[in-house]
Amino acid sequence: MEPNLPSSLSLPFVEGLYADYLRDPRSVPEDWQRWFEALGNGAERAAPRLGPSFAPPRLFDPGPGAPAARNGADDVAALQDRADQLVRAFRVRGHRAAAIDPLGLPRAPQPELDPSFYGFSERDLARTVSTETLGGRERHTLGELIERLQATYCRSIGAQFMHIDELEVRRWLQQRMESTRNRIELSRAEQLRILTRLTDAVIFEEFIQKKYLGAKSFSLEGCESLIPLLDLAIEKAGEQGVDEVVLAMAHRGRLNVLANLLGKSARQIFREFEDADPALHYGRGDVKYHLGHSGDWTLVDGRQIHLSLCFNPSHLEFVSPVALGRVRAKQDRWEDSERRRGLALLIHGDAAFAGEGIVQETLNLSELAGFRVGGSVHVIVNNQLGFTTRPVEYRSSTYATDVAKMLQSPIFHVNGEDPEAVAQVVRLGLDFRERFQRDVVIDMYGYRRRGHNEGDEPSFTDPLLYATIARRKGVREGYLEHLLELGGISREEADEIAAARRRHLEEELSAARREDYVAPRQGSGKIWLGYVGGGESNVPRVETGVDEDRLAELLERLTVIPEGFHLHPKLQRGFAQRRAMASGERPLDWSAAEALAFATLATEGHRVRLSGQDTARGTFSQRHAVLHDFETDATWIPLANLAEGQAPVELLNSPLSEAGVLGFEYGYSLDYPEALVLWEAQFGDFINAAQVIVDQFIASAEDKWQRLSGIVLLLPHGFEGMGPEHSSARLERFLLLAAEDNLQVVNLTTPAQYFHCLRRQVIRRWRKPLIVMTPKSLLRHPRAVSPLADLAQRGFRRVLHDDPAIDPAGVERVLLCSGKLYYELLEKREEDQRSDVALVRLEQLYPLSEEDLEQALAPYPDAASAFWVQEEPENMGAWRFLRVRYGERLLGRLPFSGITRPASASPATGSAASHKLEQQEILLKAFDLA
């Protein structure tokens, strides 16, 4: 029977409520229950009984100040609108009310999450609203909706994802979280695995503290859930087809990760604590909590994947781009263009993630085509302390992770004392990465049970916090109680797991203390077989020349562009000059020699990768390696289209970043030793912003970690009146770092030398970083050219002798120099017609070959004087390096002095006129005219 309704009320609306009433009378408000009961007895009888003025009851009490609905339809629309606002509030702000802190510190109230904020009262909790966007049933009561939102967004997981722009991504995350209430259902086997991993973590830390009281280990206590988190992440990655995981992490928990995940034997770690082999580490090596390791991991299904933990210095976050570069290199080696077979798993500290700018540089690489790895997993081990510094003192943001909101990626904050919530975010995060190939951030909250290190007293600065921590039981015990309540495991089983772990560690300790203990050596993997480090004198010199006809052919091909491609009019002349170089009508300039070095290596099967700021064109408009169609902006890369089957050539404009990109390229070089991997600074001075990568990785990795690299740094260097920040690549810093043949430092004067130097870097099996002081004005200097024959016939020469036209017997002054200053000295000698002055070029400043230097100086009489001439101030450049090495007599024979600018706090003057005056003074002194 159709109910008797006022015309102002929507019949479909009441029918919907009536359907809810028939399913469950309690699902509608009491007033509506009575009305539907009356209607059920017959509208004709009900209306007279209720009176002629009968109307349906109000749907809800809107609360004070809320506008009254004009009629029932408007009333219901307002209800749904307010419910939708509440849903959005939980999605946006629910993380601010989530119980993510195991210490239970109070959080600021969030008014938007209170139903009364939207005018709801308790009477409304039984009202039904549409919940279509939440998945599952299309209608719930308001009370059910609120309970579901609180369970999803305000328990042990706080999710930040509404900053993501794409609707598809947000909906995917909403569906995954809201359909499960952001909770995972674990099998008994999975729960037991988590308990076992927690036990491994806890017992390891207890054992270290007991056996090595007070020794630094940077304990994981308070954040032990990191071990099951990583365990679950590796397993999930393996399920998704990942073949190799590269991990990077700071000190805290590193030993635990090494022992319980990476497969490093406990006995080896204990031996490092014993420090019983000092002779093995004389002047080299690193502390145990900086060391890396690699090993194979067997998945539950029996398949193996490879794990590598990067070696890491104390500048905690600088290893992150290194790890990304390693993953990218592996993917390129596998020709994995989809970026699915390798995973970067980066483990951060909360204070470092918030505080170090390299984090932003690293995150910014994630979606750039030349640097993508298919999404990284970031795990923050959130101690809620940075040494002795509290969050309110080390960050201005709400969370340590707020810098990650720059990405279109979710951030999951999770209570580390709820291991099953940890399991949920791991599964959700890895699924997100696989689906969208983007970074994901897991911020695992815990605490630091001990001080910054085991000798530190944390209660000096945080007495109340550490009083609270002292009263807390560990996460393993809390999770075990949870499992005991569920009845899935017995106390006896749990105790046996712990006892077995203690027995194993005791056995390992006994083995570590044996007199016949032999430390295992871990190699760098199969890709490094045949490559060597050590001293340069032990490595044979190699032929780097290429047949002249082959060079001419390649140079000609470099000028070929596709039919219909519109070359920029201003480049036409340069291409014509290249063709003239190929035919022998014109000598090669610097950029042509570089292009031929790349071309010959690529066609011989060696990958070439060059990145830097504006590198594709070249800072000085000299390279033009990536051409742009003048009419369509289509691109063409001649170097990548020389021959079928050639190796890839990548020429990448990088973000405005030095440390992050150099770290990435260094990491790339670690996993691609046969490639030519180069990073170019826009100006050489910019290396200042990447000094940590230079000092703590490039210069010292072989000495500390036995890790080799062939990374090449191209640093534009030369004093041309461009000011203090565009002159010097800080040559002196590299020479100061130079020891044990750890670096190659060159300052070259001819294109042919540059060609041979780059080819030598790949052809030799000796792998050392190469630092090239590249030119600026010499790029177009009429005398800084080489005939094609020099690239074909001559190899790299560490020292260049003087012109044979200068009679050595008449020489009174021998001027040694490098780089662009040579041409100024040469022009001055010619201008003054000085035959008594010889010019000798040190092309390779380190390792400095005394044999080659002796050969160059041998023709000159003992009565001659030697001078090192440089553009740099006296306290910079190579002068002090050479003076310390040779003293007052060069090679014990020739009196040795330096001609430089005066010592200065700044590299160069900002006045072009002053620069010319200073340069003239150097030339006058060099020729004994001042």
PDB file of C-alpha atoms in Angstrom, residues 46 49 77 131 209 220 262 269 282 518 551 604 650 718 728 751 765 789 868 880-881 896 901:
ATOM      1  CA  ALA A  46      -2.748   5.750  10.758  1.00  0.00           C
ATOM      2  CA  ARG A  49      -4.943   8.497  14.553  1.00  0.00           C
ATOM      3  CA  ALA A  77      20.866  15.552   0.709  1.00  0.00           C
ATOM      4  CA  THR A 131      28.968   4.495   1.238  1.00  0.00           C
ATOM      5  CA  GLN A 209      74.913  -5.900  24.941  1.00  0.00           C
ATOM      6  CA  LEU A 220      68.084  -1.473  17.086  1.00  0.00           C
ATOM      7  CA  LEU A 262      72.074 -10.113   4.594  1.00  0.00           C
ATOM      8  CA  ILE A 269      80.634  -9.585  13.278  1.00  0.00           C
ATOM      9  CA  TYR A 282      96.629  -1.015   9.126  1.00  0.00           C
ATOM     10  CA  VAL A 518      90.256 -16.876   9.067  1.00  0.00           C
ATOM     11  CA  LEU A 551      87.761   7.904 -37.108  1.00  0.00           C
ATOM     12  CA  GLU A 604      83.261  -1.263 -29.628  1.00  0.00           C
ATOM     13  CA  GLU A 650      72.962   8.333 -22.873  1.00  0.00           C
ATOM     14  CA  GLY A 718      90.460  27.858 -15.968  1.00  0.00           C
ATOM     15  CA  SER A 728      88.461  26.921 -10.173  1.00  0.00           C
ATOM     16  CA  PRO A 751      91.907  17.317 -27.873  1.00  0.00           C
ATOM     17  CA  ARG A 765      91.454  -2.988 -16.684  1.00  0.00           C
ATOM     18  CA  ALA A 789      96.448  11.420 -37.004  1.00  0.00           C
ATOM     19  CA  TRP A 868     105.910  25.468 -11.604  1.00  0.00           C
ATOM     20  CA  ARG A 880     101.929  23.101  -2.700  1.00  0.00           C
ATOM     21  CA  PHE A 881     101.335  19.486  -3.697  1.00  0.00           C
ATOM     22  CA  PHE A 896     112.467  24.400  -7.992  1.00  0.00           C
ATOM     23  CA  ARG A 901      98.901  34.413  -7.828  1.00  0.00           C
TER      24      ARG A 901
END
